[in-house]
XYZ file of C-alpha atoms in Angstrom:
769
model
C -43.689 -4.068 14.854
C -43.386 -1.715 11.916
C -43.329 2.021 12.465
C -45.344 2.524 9.282
C -49.046 3.312 9.433
C -51.496 0.699 8.092
C -51.251 0.508 4.358
C -48.024 2.496 4.236
C -45.812 -0.456 3.325
C -47.923 -1.369 0.324
C -48.051 2.267 -0.738
C -44.280 2.582 -0.497
C -43.758 -0.564 -2.555
C -46.185 0.697 -5.204
C -44.440 4.078 -5.347
C -41.056 2.364 -5.595
C -42.274 0.160 -8.449
C -43.658 3.155 -10.339
C -40.350 5.004 -10.033
C -38.260 1.985 -11.014
C -36.773 1.688 -7.519
C -35.705 -1.623 -5.908
C -38.553 -3.514 -4.227
C -38.619 -4.809 -0.652
C -37.869 -8.334 -1.857
C -34.867 -7.146 -3.890
C -33.559 -5.114 -0.962
C -33.840 -8.040 1.444
C -32.235 -10.490 -1.002
C -29.354 -8.097 -1.662
C -28.783 -7.239 1.987
C -26.426 -8.864 4.442
C -27.655 -10.006 7.858
C -25.401 -8.796 10.664
C -24.743 -10.540 13.977
C -27.112 -8.289 15.950
C -30.118 -8.936 13.711
C -29.644 -5.770 11.671
C -29.409 -5.728 7.885
C -26.857 -3.928 5.715
C -27.170 -3.046 2.052
C -25.007 -1.153 -0.428
C -26.884 1.047 -2.892
C -25.378 2.809 -5.889
C -26.133 6.563 -5.977
C -24.421 7.863 -9.139
C -25.624 11.457 -8.625
C -23.356 12.029 -5.591
C -20.781 14.704 -6.431
C -19.549 16.556 -3.342
C -19.439 16.878 0.427
C -22.830 18.588 0.412
C -24.356 15.529 -1.268
C -22.829 13.283 1.394
C -24.245 15.434 4.188
C -27.719 15.523 2.598
C -27.933 11.748 2.125
C -26.528 10.780 5.514
C -28.729 13.246 7.405
C -31.819 12.291 5.395
C -31.396 8.551 5.951
C -30.357 8.900 9.608
C -33.658 10.669 10.278
C -35.555 7.444 9.448
C -36.407 5.414 12.597
C -35.371 2.123 10.993
C -31.892 3.337 9.908
C -29.137 2.711 12.445
C -26.351 4.307 10.403
C -25.655 5.443 6.844
C -22.284 6.104 5.228
C -21.642 7.523 1.754
C -18.481 6.667 -0.185
C -17.836 9.509 -2.636
C -15.203 7.526 -4.552
C -17.529 4.616 -5.318
C -20.721 6.745 -5.362
C -22.314 4.242 -3.037
C -24.214 4.461 0.239
C -24.023 1.715 2.856
C -27.111 1.556 5.065
C -27.620 -0.502 8.226
C -31.260 -0.829 9.241
C -33.505 -2.772 11.599
C -36.251 -4.824 9.886
C -38.286 -4.625 13.074
C -38.443 -0.832 12.873
C -39.861 -0.387 9.406
C -40.045 -1.113 5.724
C -36.755 -0.874 3.745
C -38.686 0.734 0.903
C -38.484 3.908 3.002
C -34.730 3.970 2.342
C -34.963 4.032 -1.455
C -37.977 6.333 -1.324
C -36.063 8.829 0.830
C -33.051 8.741 -1.486
C -35.311 9.350 -4.474
C -37.044 12.229 -2.680
C -33.676 13.799 -1.932
C -32.843 13.664 -5.633
C -30.526 10.639 -5.668
C -31.940 7.739 -7.678
C -30.697 4.557 -5.947
C -29.788 1.296 -7.671
C -28.830 -2.113 -6.324
C -25.101 -2.697 -6.406
C -24.153 -5.954 -8.114
C -20.722 -7.343 -7.175
C -20.732 -9.888 -9.969
C -21.287 -7.478 -12.840
C -18.585 -5.071 -13.848
C -19.766 -2.835 -16.621
C -17.817 -0.209 -18.499
C -17.096 3.196 -17.044
C -20.202 5.018 -18.287
C -19.291 8.186 -16.405
C -15.913 8.393 -18.123
C -17.518 7.744 -21.526
C -20.020 10.548 -20.959
C -17.291 12.933 -19.793
C -15.091 12.182 -22.807
C -17.975 12.687 -25.248
C -18.962 15.934 -23.556
C -15.348 17.075 -23.580
C -15.018 16.315 -27.303
C -18.181 18.266 -28.166
C -17.141 21.243 -26.024
C -13.633 21.211 -27.501
C -14.937 21.096 -31.079
C -17.381 23.943 -30.422
C -14.803 26.046 -28.588
C -12.290 25.706 -31.439
C -14.791 26.795 -34.075
C -16.142 29.697 -32.031
C -12.579 30.798 -31.323
C -11.855 30.943 -35.073
C -14.876 33.194 -35.558
C -13.791 35.345 -32.622
C -10.364 35.899 -34.160
C -12.035 37.435 -37.185
C -14.089 39.725 -34.938
C -10.999 40.737 -32.934
C -9.217 41.534 -36.229
C -11.586 44.457 -36.850
C -14.535 43.017 -38.773
C -17.285 45.384 -39.822
C -20.451 45.623 -37.726
C -22.578 43.469 -40.033
C -19.874 40.791 -40.295
C -19.318 40.926 -36.543
C -23.036 40.425 -35.850
C -23.180 37.512 -38.308
C -20.208 35.798 -36.676
C -21.743 36.368 -33.243
C -24.985 34.722 -34.324
C -23.096 31.804 -35.896
C -21.188 31.470 -32.596
C -24.505 31.430 -30.717
C -25.856 28.678 -32.994
C -22.734 26.579 -32.291
C -22.751 27.342 -28.555
C -26.369 26.454 -27.813
C -26.212 22.690 -28.631
C -22.661 22.454 -27.248
C -23.702 23.922 -23.902
C -26.867 21.811 -23.807
C -24.974 18.570 -24.460
C -21.646 19.126 -22.704
C -23.073 21.199 -19.872
C -25.515 18.489 -18.759
C -22.757 17.049 -16.556
C -23.119 20.141 -14.375
C -26.678 21.239 -15.194
C -28.353 17.978 -14.144
C -26.599 17.947 -10.810
C -27.373 21.625 -10.195
C -31.032 21.251 -11.186
C -31.460 18.189 -8.984
C -29.993 20.062 -6.021
C -32.090 23.202 -6.555
C -35.294 21.222 -7.137
C -34.836 19.658 -3.710
C -34.067 22.932 -1.976
C -30.319 22.594 -1.559
C -27.036 23.746 -3.089
C -23.985 21.862 -4.304
C -20.719 22.641 -6.058
C -22.258 22.405 -9.522
C -24.795 25.195 -8.868
C -22.334 28.128 -9.081
C -20.487 26.479 -11.999
C -23.748 26.103 -13.937
C -24.764 29.620 -12.981
C -21.444 30.998 -14.245
C -21.678 29.197 -17.604
C -25.318 30.221 -18.151
C -24.662 33.853 -17.165
C -21.716 34.067 -19.567
C -23.899 32.712 -22.383
C -26.892 34.944 -21.602
C -24.663 37.998 -21.409
C -23.233 37.111 -24.813
C -26.710 36.555 -26.233
C -27.807 39.954 -24.900
C -24.803 41.637 -26.534
C -25.447 39.884 -29.850
C -29.142 40.806 -29.882
C -28.212 44.443 -29.303
C -25.356 44.458 -31.880
C -22.807 44.873 -29.103
C -19.114 44.854 -29.829
C -18.279 42.152 -27.305
C -19.782 38.693 -26.989
C -18.510 35.919 -24.781
C -19.662 32.756 -26.512
C -16.046 31.709 -26.839
C -15.559 32.328 -23.126
C -18.659 30.358 -22.052
C -17.906 27.318 -24.234
C -14.157 27.352 -23.558
C -14.915 27.754 -19.869
C -17.061 24.623 -20.044
C -14.285 22.861 -21.965
C -11.705 23.568 -19.236
C -14.140 22.595 -16.484
C -14.750 19.282 -18.234
C -11.001 18.702 -18.539
C -10.691 19.091 -14.796
C -13.728 16.879 -14.079
C -12.472 14.168 -16.479
C -8.928 14.126 -15.093
C -10.325 14.064 -11.574
C -12.486 11.041 -12.456
C -9.594 9.207 -14.144
C -7.284 9.784 -11.197
C -9.897 8.675 -8.707
C -10.406 5.476 -10.652
C -6.649 4.972 -10.769
C -6.491 5.456 -7.014
C -9.222 2.802 -6.637
C -7.330 0.263 -8.745
C -7.033 -2.119 -5.770
C -10.808 -2.347 -5.245
C -11.487 -2.569 -8.981
C -8.925 -5.374 -9.211
C -10.750 -7.242 -6.453
C -14.107 -6.783 -8.188
C -12.659 -8.213 -11.406
C -11.808 -11.419 -9.529
C -15.521 -12.157 -9.137
C -16.664 -14.349 -12.054
C -19.958 -13.506 -13.716
C -21.377 -16.947 -12.978
C -20.712 -20.667 -12.617
C -21.846 -24.066 -13.913
C -24.340 -25.451 -11.381
C -25.504 -29.086 -11.223
C -29.195 -29.498 -10.374
C -30.723 -32.309 -8.326
C -31.642 -34.164 -11.496
C -28.085 -33.842 -12.832
C -28.935 -31.063 -15.251
C -26.196 -28.481 -15.745
C -27.024 -24.774 -15.953
C -24.838 -21.692 -16.046
C -26.195 -19.352 -13.381
C -25.234 -15.713 -12.720
C -23.198 -15.365 -9.556
C -25.999 -13.507 -7.745
C -28.318 -16.533 -8.251
C -25.968 -19.019 -6.549
C -27.211 -19.964 -3.081
C -25.924 -22.044 -0.181
C -25.855 -25.786 -0.867
C -25.685 -25.626 -4.655
C -23.248 -28.011 -6.385
C -20.836 -26.254 -8.740
C -18.484 -27.640 -11.398
C -15.197 -25.741 -11.364
C -12.972 -26.241 -14.408
C -9.217 -25.659 -14.472
C -8.565 -21.971 -15.125
C -11.801 -20.812 -13.453
C -11.984 -18.674 -10.355
C -13.976 -19.902 -7.356
C -17.284 -17.973 -7.556
C -18.345 -18.212 -3.896
C -16.949 -19.639 -0.674
C -17.266 -23.407 -1.098
C -16.157 -26.861 0.082
C -14.516 -29.409 -2.200
C -16.800 -32.398 -2.741
C -14.850 -34.230 -5.425
C -11.509 -33.897 -7.167
C -7.934 -32.830 -6.444
C -6.325 -29.692 -7.854
C -3.796 -26.938 -7.240
C -5.119 -23.479 -6.381
C -3.556 -20.033 -6.566
C -4.457 -18.731 -3.099
C -2.261 -15.622 -3.191
C -5.368 -13.482 -2.708
C -5.905 -15.108 0.704
C -2.426 -15.836 2.068
C -0.075 -13.878 -0.199
C 1.832 -17.035 -1.146
C 2.893 -17.461 -4.774
C 3.251 -21.253 -4.372
C 0.134 -23.168 -5.435
C -1.806 -24.978 -2.718
C -3.115 -28.524 -3.276
C -6.749 -29.011 -2.265
C -8.597 -32.272 -1.671
C -12.195 -33.205 -0.763
C -13.368 -31.555 2.440
C -11.201 -28.450 2.159
C -12.749 -24.979 2.091
C -12.109 -22.665 -0.879
C -12.358 -18.879 -0.775
C -14.118 -16.891 -3.477
C -11.716 -15.298 -5.928
C -8.992 -17.965 -5.713
C -7.925 -19.524 -9.022
C -8.226 -23.228 -9.886
C -5.029 -24.125 -11.749
C -4.767 -27.782 -12.699
C -7.784 -30.078 -12.348
C -11.600 -30.026 -12.358
C -13.360 -29.828 -9.004
C -16.882 -30.397 -7.781
C -17.624 -27.947 -4.984
C -20.558 -27.091 -2.723
C -21.461 -23.443 -2.102
C -21.186 -22.425 1.555
C -22.567 -18.885 1.208
C -23.984 -16.573 -1.466
C -21.664 -14.186 -3.302
C -22.589 -11.175 -1.171
C -21.382 -13.028 1.953
C -18.192 -14.448 0.449
C -14.598 -13.812 1.463
C -14.083 -11.711 -1.672
C -17.173 -9.578 -1.017
C -16.027 -9.044 2.571
C -12.603 -7.872 1.369
C -14.235 -5.396 -1.016
C -16.515 -4.135 1.765
C -13.534 -3.660 4.075
C -11.699 -1.712 1.384
C -14.670 0.553 0.802
C -15.256 1.077 4.521
C -11.650 2.230 4.745
C -12.117 4.572 1.779
C -15.348 6.147 2.925
C -15.146 6.242 6.714
C -15.505 9.549 8.515
C -12.060 10.267 9.914
C -11.511 13.562 11.729
C -9.907 15.176 8.689
C -12.761 13.954 6.483
C -15.403 15.479 8.752
C -13.511 18.776 8.753
C -13.301 18.838 4.948
C -16.991 17.969 4.603
C -18.019 20.776 6.961
C -15.899 23.243 4.992
C -17.352 22.047 1.664
C -20.864 22.314 3.111
C -20.331 26.025 3.829
C -18.968 26.594 0.345
C -22.154 27.155 -1.684
C -23.750 29.927 0.405
C -20.396 31.652 0.960
C -19.364 31.650 -2.701
C -22.716 33.023 -3.833
C -22.451 35.776 -1.234
C -18.897 36.658 -2.317
C -19.931 36.716 -6.003
C -22.937 38.945 -5.212
C -20.832 41.360 -3.171
C -18.250 41.461 -5.982
C -20.956 42.313 -8.501
C -22.470 45.020 -6.297
C -19.067 46.463 -5.411
C -17.811 46.654 -8.986
C -21.134 48.023 -10.191
C -20.943 50.771 -7.582
C -17.317 51.597 -8.387
C -17.320 51.387 -12.188
C -20.966 51.692 -13.146
C -20.331 48.983 -15.785
C -22.771 46.133 -15.119
C -21.175 43.951 -17.790
C -17.728 44.139 -16.218
C -19.246 43.619 -12.770
C -21.106 40.516 -13.980
C -17.968 39.236 -15.737
C -16.003 39.469 -12.459
C -18.848 37.829 -10.518
C -18.757 34.914 -12.970
C -15.020 34.515 -12.415
C -15.590 34.525 -8.633
C -18.281 31.844 -8.924
C -15.846 29.551 -10.733
C -12.538 30.190 -9.032
C -13.887 29.703 -5.508
C -15.036 26.102 -6.111
C -13.618 24.069 -3.176
C -13.006 20.950 -5.250
C -9.425 20.753 -3.974
C -10.639 20.899 -0.378
C -13.315 18.263 -1.023
C -10.672 15.937 -2.520
C -8.042 16.581 0.171
C -9.009 13.590 2.318
C -10.982 10.973 0.303
C -8.374 10.532 -2.438
C -5.654 9.936 0.164
C -7.871 7.410 1.946
C -8.510 5.565 -1.308
C -4.816 5.423 -2.226
C -3.756 4.461 1.319
C -6.244 1.606 1.619
C -5.110 0.377 -1.823
C -1.460 0.449 -0.764
C -2.261 -1.500 2.394
C -4.286 -4.073 0.463
C -1.377 -4.600 -1.927
C 0.740 -5.344 1.150
C -1.856 -7.862 2.401
C -3.415 -5.599 5.040
C -7.175 -5.066 5.266
C -8.534 -1.946 6.972
C -11.843 -2.472 8.760
C -12.331 1.133 9.863
C -11.225 4.190 7.908
C -10.577 6.113 11.123
C -8.052 3.429 12.100
C -5.363 4.879 9.812
C -5.689 8.237 11.509
C -5.480 6.589 14.945
C -2.549 4.375 13.949
C -0.547 7.434 12.910
C -0.960 8.759 16.476
C 0.419 5.763 18.436
C 3.464 5.954 20.695
C 3.556 2.366 21.971
C 2.894 -1.180 20.719
C 1.754 -4.164 22.785
C 2.134 -7.661 21.334
C 0.468 -10.912 22.252
C 2.757 -13.939 21.916
C 1.193 -17.151 20.631
C -0.239 -16.692 17.149
C 1.043 -13.122 16.972
C 4.800 -13.027 17.474
C 4.800 -16.731 16.721
C 2.891 -18.390 13.893
C 0.475 -20.080 16.262
C 1.203 -23.483 14.721
C 2.618 -25.399 17.711
C 3.699 -29.027 17.596
C 3.522 -31.498 20.491
C 7.078 -32.656 21.243
C 6.630 -34.949 24.297
C 4.116 -37.323 22.741
C 6.148 -40.354 23.776
C 5.860 -39.407 27.468
C 2.054 -39.425 27.432
C -0.104 -42.517 27.697
C -2.380 -43.432 24.801
C -5.587 -43.030 26.813
C -4.623 -39.584 28.126
C -3.521 -38.479 24.665
C -6.856 -39.618 23.196
C -8.739 -37.675 25.882
C -6.654 -34.539 25.286
C -7.017 -34.812 21.505
C -10.792 -35.247 21.743
C -11.021 -32.219 24.027
C -8.708 -30.138 21.827
C -10.867 -30.770 18.780
C -13.514 -28.495 20.340
C -11.340 -25.356 20.424
C -9.673 -23.038 17.913
C -6.759 -22.303 20.226
C -3.436 -23.211 18.522
C -2.400 -25.592 21.308
C -5.786 -27.315 21.240
C -5.456 -27.817 17.492
C -1.946 -29.185 17.979
C -3.269 -31.751 20.470
C -6.117 -32.691 18.109
C -3.582 -33.239 15.338
C -1.502 -35.455 17.647
C -4.335 -37.929 18.268
C -2.978 -41.508 18.342
C -3.687 -43.613 15.282
C -5.856 -46.356 16.793
C -8.992 -48.158 15.700
C -10.809 -46.984 18.813
C -13.488 -44.316 18.483
C -12.480 -40.992 20.069
C -13.930 -40.369 23.523
C -17.243 -38.484 23.618
C -18.266 -35.985 26.296
C -21.586 -35.116 27.863
C -20.814 -31.365 27.905
C -17.918 -29.111 26.935
C -17.230 -25.420 27.592
C -14.219 -23.169 27.029
C -12.892 -20.668 29.557
C -10.979 -17.905 27.715
C -7.384 -17.747 28.897
C -7.735 -20.905 30.955
C -8.735 -23.965 28.917
C -11.467 -26.506 28.215
C -13.729 -28.253 30.717
C -15.770 -31.352 29.830
C -17.915 -33.892 31.620
C -17.748 -37.613 30.794
C -19.489 -40.341 32.818
C -19.632 -38.087 35.865
C -15.932 -37.145 35.719
C -14.886 -33.517 35.098
C -11.920 -33.302 32.743
C -9.934 -30.107 32.325
C -7.374 -29.300 29.637
C -5.520 -26.036 30.108
C -3.346 -24.028 32.467
C -2.092 -26.115 35.373
C -3.077 -23.576 38.026
C -6.652 -23.702 36.658
C -6.982 -27.395 35.770
C -5.576 -28.857 38.974
C -7.110 -28.838 42.425
C -4.317 -27.932 44.904
C -6.093 -29.943 47.617
C -5.892 -33.123 45.555
C -2.839 -35.356 45.537
C -1.263 -35.641 42.074
C -0.254 -38.831 40.399
C 3.097 -37.372 39.349
C 5.674 -35.358 41.255
C 4.913 -31.632 41.472
C 7.962 -30.761 39.407
C 6.557 -32.620 36.355
C 4.758 -29.462 35.235
C 4.928 -25.678 35.590
C 2.061 -23.511 36.934
C 1.266 -22.064 33.488
C 1.884 -25.246 31.509
C -0.852 -27.116 29.647
C -2.029 -30.173 31.584
C -4.891 -32.670 31.558
C -6.745 -33.399 34.783
C -9.659 -35.548 35.974
C -11.624 -34.116 38.919
C -8.602 -31.929 39.646
C -6.114 -34.832 39.611
C -3.086 -34.514 37.329
C -3.073 -36.932 34.353
C -0.537 -35.545 31.850
C 1.548 -32.479 30.941
C 2.180 -31.310 27.386
C 5.169 -29.515 25.860
C 5.056 -27.747 22.511
C 7.316 -25.810 20.195
C 6.341 -23.011 17.832
C 7.999 -20.951 15.075
C 8.479 -17.194 15.121
C 6.686 -15.157 12.490
C 8.941 -14.054 9.635
C 10.597 -10.708 10.332
C 9.413 -10.691 13.964
C 12.756 -9.447 15.291
C 13.144 -7.003 12.405
C 9.629 -5.649 12.949
C 10.242 -5.094 16.660
C 13.549 -3.364 15.918
C 11.903 -1.184 13.244
C 9.165 -0.106 15.651
C 11.697 0.796 18.351
C 13.763 2.715 15.783
C 10.653 4.779 15.048
C 10.598 5.856 18.684
C 7.807 3.548 19.824
C 7.761 1.721 23.139
C 7.292 -2.034 22.593
C 6.128 -4.567 25.177
C 4.594 -8.053 25.269
C 1.830 -9.557 27.389
C 1.123 -13.292 27.311
C -0.707 -15.939 29.230
C 2.301 -18.232 28.842
C 4.842 -19.027 31.537
C 7.025 -16.121 32.606
C 10.254 -17.952 31.796
C 9.155 -18.738 28.252
C 7.933 -15.187 27.723
C 11.265 -13.844 29.007
C 13.266 -15.974 26.581
C 11.137 -14.818 23.645
C 11.399 -11.174 24.720
C 15.187 -11.439 24.925
C 15.362 -13.094 21.521
C 13.278 -10.345 19.904
C 14.727 -7.392 21.806
C 11.516 -6.522 23.662
C 12.516 -4.729 26.892
C 9.200 -4.975 28.763
C 7.049 -8.089 29.108
C 4.492 -9.825 31.307
C 3.801 -13.560 31.543
C 0.931 -15.550 33.042
C -1.515 -12.778 32.136
C -5.246 -13.539 31.908
C -7.588 -11.729 29.443
C -8.806 -9.269 32.075
C -5.233 -8.416 32.999
C -4.337 -7.844 29.341
C -7.194 -5.397 29.042
C -6.153 -3.672 32.284
C -2.564 -3.439 31.018
C -3.696 -1.621 27.858
C -6.080 0.575 29.857
C -3.255 1.457 32.260
C -1.046 2.585 29.397
C -3.914 4.709 28.068
C -4.465 6.298 31.483
C -0.756 7.150 31.565
C -1.234 9.139 28.355
C -0.055 6.537 25.852
C -1.791 5.699 22.590
C -1.430 1.955 22.225
C -1.462 -0.331 19.205
C -2.501 -3.811 20.383
C -1.513 -6.713 18.138
C -3.193 -9.985 19.118
C -5.017 -12.968 17.699
C -6.931 -14.984 20.271
C -10.318 -15.052 21.941
C -8.530 -13.913 25.107
C -7.057 -10.876 23.298
C -10.426 -9.432 22.260
C -10.945 -7.221 25.368
C -7.467 -5.723 24.950
C -7.980 -5.223 21.201
C -11.179 -3.282 21.877
C -9.624 -1.241 24.705
C -6.555 -0.173 22.673
C -6.326 3.105 20.748
C -6.033 0.986 17.579
C -5.646 -2.755 17.047
C -4.392 -5.319 14.546
C -4.811 -9.084 14.158
C -3.571 -11.738 11.725
C -6.049 -13.411 9.378
C -5.466 -16.666 11.289
C -6.913 -15.090 14.447
C -10.075 -16.326 16.114
C -13.292 -14.811 14.750
C -13.733 -12.653 17.855
C -10.186 -11.329 17.520
C -10.599 -10.469 13.833
C -13.925 -8.763 14.494
C -12.443 -6.687 17.332
C -9.362 -5.564 15.364
C -9.157 -2.438 13.199
C -6.608 -4.000 10.803
C -6.268 -7.605 9.610
C -3.070 -8.730 7.867
C -3.208 -11.714 5.516
C 0.476 -12.662 5.290
C 2.680 -14.331 7.884
C 5.245 -11.529 8.116
C 5.018 -9.069 11.011
C 6.402 -6.359 8.731
C 2.694 -5.683 8.106
C 2.737 -3.688 11.364
C 5.478 -1.321 10.201
C 4.009 -1.034 6.691
C 0.592 -0.075 8.097
C 2.224 2.443 10.424
C 4.328 4.025 7.666
C 1.409 4.250 5.226
C -0.875 5.745 7.894
C 1.689 8.358 8.875
C 2.396 9.231 5.248
C -1.347 9.477 4.585
C -1.761 11.915 7.462
C 1.149 13.978 6.148
C -0.339 14.102 2.634
C -3.766 15.080 3.979
C -2.221 18.000 5.848
C -0.320 18.979 2.701
C -3.550 18.837 0.689
C -5.289 21.083 3.194
C -2.397 23.527 2.980
C -2.522 23.502 -0.833
C -6.283 24.062 -0.852
C -6.060 26.907 1.662
C -3.143 28.516 -0.206
C -5.077 28.295 -3.472
C -8.096 30.041 -1.977
C -5.953 32.724 -0.310
C -4.503 33.621 -3.706
C -7.407 32.867 -6.065
C -10.302 34.590 -4.298
C -8.668 38.035 -3.927
C -7.372 37.763 -7.509
C -10.879 37.149 -8.861
C -12.581 39.737 -6.640
C -10.092 42.413 -7.711
C -10.833 41.655 -11.356
C -7.507 40.145 -12.361
C -8.924 36.744 -13.368
C -11.178 36.140 -16.356
C -13.653 33.234 -16.294
C -11.255 31.225 -18.473
C -8.356 31.797 -16.086
C -10.675 30.952 -13.198
C -11.631 27.645 -14.834
C -7.985 26.762 -15.412
C -7.049 27.661 -11.845
C -9.930 25.708 -10.295
C -9.241 22.588 -12.371
C -5.498 22.826 -11.739
C -5.982 23.011 -7.961
C -7.983 19.758 -7.997
C -5.421 18.017 -10.190
C -2.531 19.140 -7.965
C -4.258 17.727 -4.880
C -4.954 14.391 -6.584
C -1.380 14.133 -7.916
C -0.023 14.891 -4.459
C -2.216 12.117 -3.023
C -0.993 9.630 -5.620
C 2.564 10.018 -4.287
C 1.480 7.520 -1.648
C 1.505 4.841 -4.359
C 5.294 4.973 -4.620
C 6.820 1.579 -3.774
C 8.310 1.119 -0.330
C 11.156 -1.308 0.431
C 9.133 -2.573 3.388
C 6.497 -3.894 0.992
C 9.078 -6.211 -0.537
C 10.073 -7.430 2.904
C 6.440 -8.301 3.583
C 6.402 -10.554 0.532
C 9.801 -12.161 1.037
C 9.915 -12.155 4.805
C 10.021 -15.930 5.010
C 13.287 -16.055 3.096
C 14.916 -13.261 5.106
C 13.887 -14.268 8.606
C 15.447 -16.745 10.981
C 12.802 -19.098 12.265
C 13.249 -19.894 15.929
C 11.710 -22.753 17.848
C 10.565 -22.069 21.383
C 9.299 -24.434 24.051
C 5.984 -23.007 25.203
C 3.164 -23.890 27.529
C -0.478 -22.854 27.372
C 0.330 -19.735 25.294
C -2.315 -17.040 25.160
């Protein structure tokens, strides 16, 4: 039921069409459907400039009944909106943004245009620089003692040069300021525009009255220095976002699609839908997630798994968007549109990490929000004070202009987002995806780490080693059951199915009990595959001696009667021992909880140097273990991969999972690492801690700047030109300090070469969880 009044939806769509805004159909087609029935869409809002803009947009959209949440990413100038279709018309979203003064546009992943903002800034900078140089030459003549008539002529020539220069180059600031004022709000560009205009008008007044002093050179040069700062800030932000831009460049513009009648057409990537047949030539990147229908080729899958060795793909295998086809042509079938592809999801994760509202970010935004009214008040008081003391309104206005400029909190506004952008880029380069920007802040606070075993400390690729001890019929039953689960041991059993001409057994019903196993019904018999103490009925006599299996071992039973026991081995993750040692060296407490047998867990803990461990632990107990640590005052990082780890991952202070984890585990985790090496844990920790340190340094730099700059300007020691230089320099210093996070770390190399440096151990395990 829509919350709109009758006729409102049509009116909104008509208004949107008149204003060139996206229509309902375009919004729905470009949105992503979430698991809970909500929709999410990313809209480009190029007019976002500061923390005040972020606050205005998020508050305005959150006030709509249909909007569940709205987040603005200042770096990408994009707003991500989650809304409920049942609560209203999505046209309200674009209409609200337009009303607030931010013209929204659909974001297109497949199209990467040039940097129009940078082009405009460079052109504006060139015009301002040319005008400032010429006006400065005229000013030198005036300063050299020109006669009154010559002085007035040069002043008027300077005015003629300044007017078009200010109109063209100043639009960067004037448009933003006008948009804010026309919608009843203030932003950082309002005082800057006010300062430039006041300096020009004061100069024009002096020229019209044949005054000795005019400040055309000051107003244009001021604009020139402001544009230098804005341009450098933009360039550095784009450099910091190099990881996301690199991902976006991996999305091809389109693909060759084969129609039902065999006709071939090149379609833009946004027009490719599920089920379409695509021809993929050697050298092309996979446009969307797809399945190989025909052909054999080698693919560069380093984007997905971090491996430099090419992977051979054959019919039936799934390809991820963004991977590169190296050797042969393939015919593939699209599994999802581009906006729902693996590549699009990685980009979304990166941008969530960049734009999320961490505690530091909220603090900086609140401070920036107070900036505009405070700076105008300080400038007004400076003007009134100097006018009262000196009686010279020109000098008082000159000082007020300097105050308006020098107090711009650009450094404070950049203190957090630039660090977040650089940090998420560093983590991506190390194969670590951040799902929540606040996770880095939380990870930096941890004092203990809890590991799962199977699929976390080990690779989760077990191999059945007692196949010869199991009868063919029992092995077929176990393999057929295992095919219905994603658990590593179930997959190992499915892979060990005997090679016979018989059809695999079918079951009337199958269900999975997390942390226990699989239960199926076949011809009235209940089969269980899983932990022995769950699968077997203690009241039933077993067919084998009781010592043929352990309580936590994986067994197959029929109506509670023992049929077979299974033994597996598994390989440790690369650098597992080194990662554990590195975490302990950083002063963190490390423990392990597993559903596997206590003896097996003990042997693994001793091999890795983990002092505390628990075996035979069910999912509820894992969650209670993490909750107990939290109640004792610890901040826990939980690293796990399975369906049975999800409660513990959610309960932990922060969580991490490998990309091979079950869907529930990946969704519950705050970080997902793509490579096999466990050094991802230490890399994420080091980057998060360094990011927190740099954010605190940036805050200190911004506060120190304001403590020095504001009194200097108020006391009249800073001219508008000096103020412009100081304000731009403070922003550049903060950005340069943030970019120090990009320095290479030896741990990053270990993440890439961990397989060569680690000793792979084989462990006999049971039903590992």
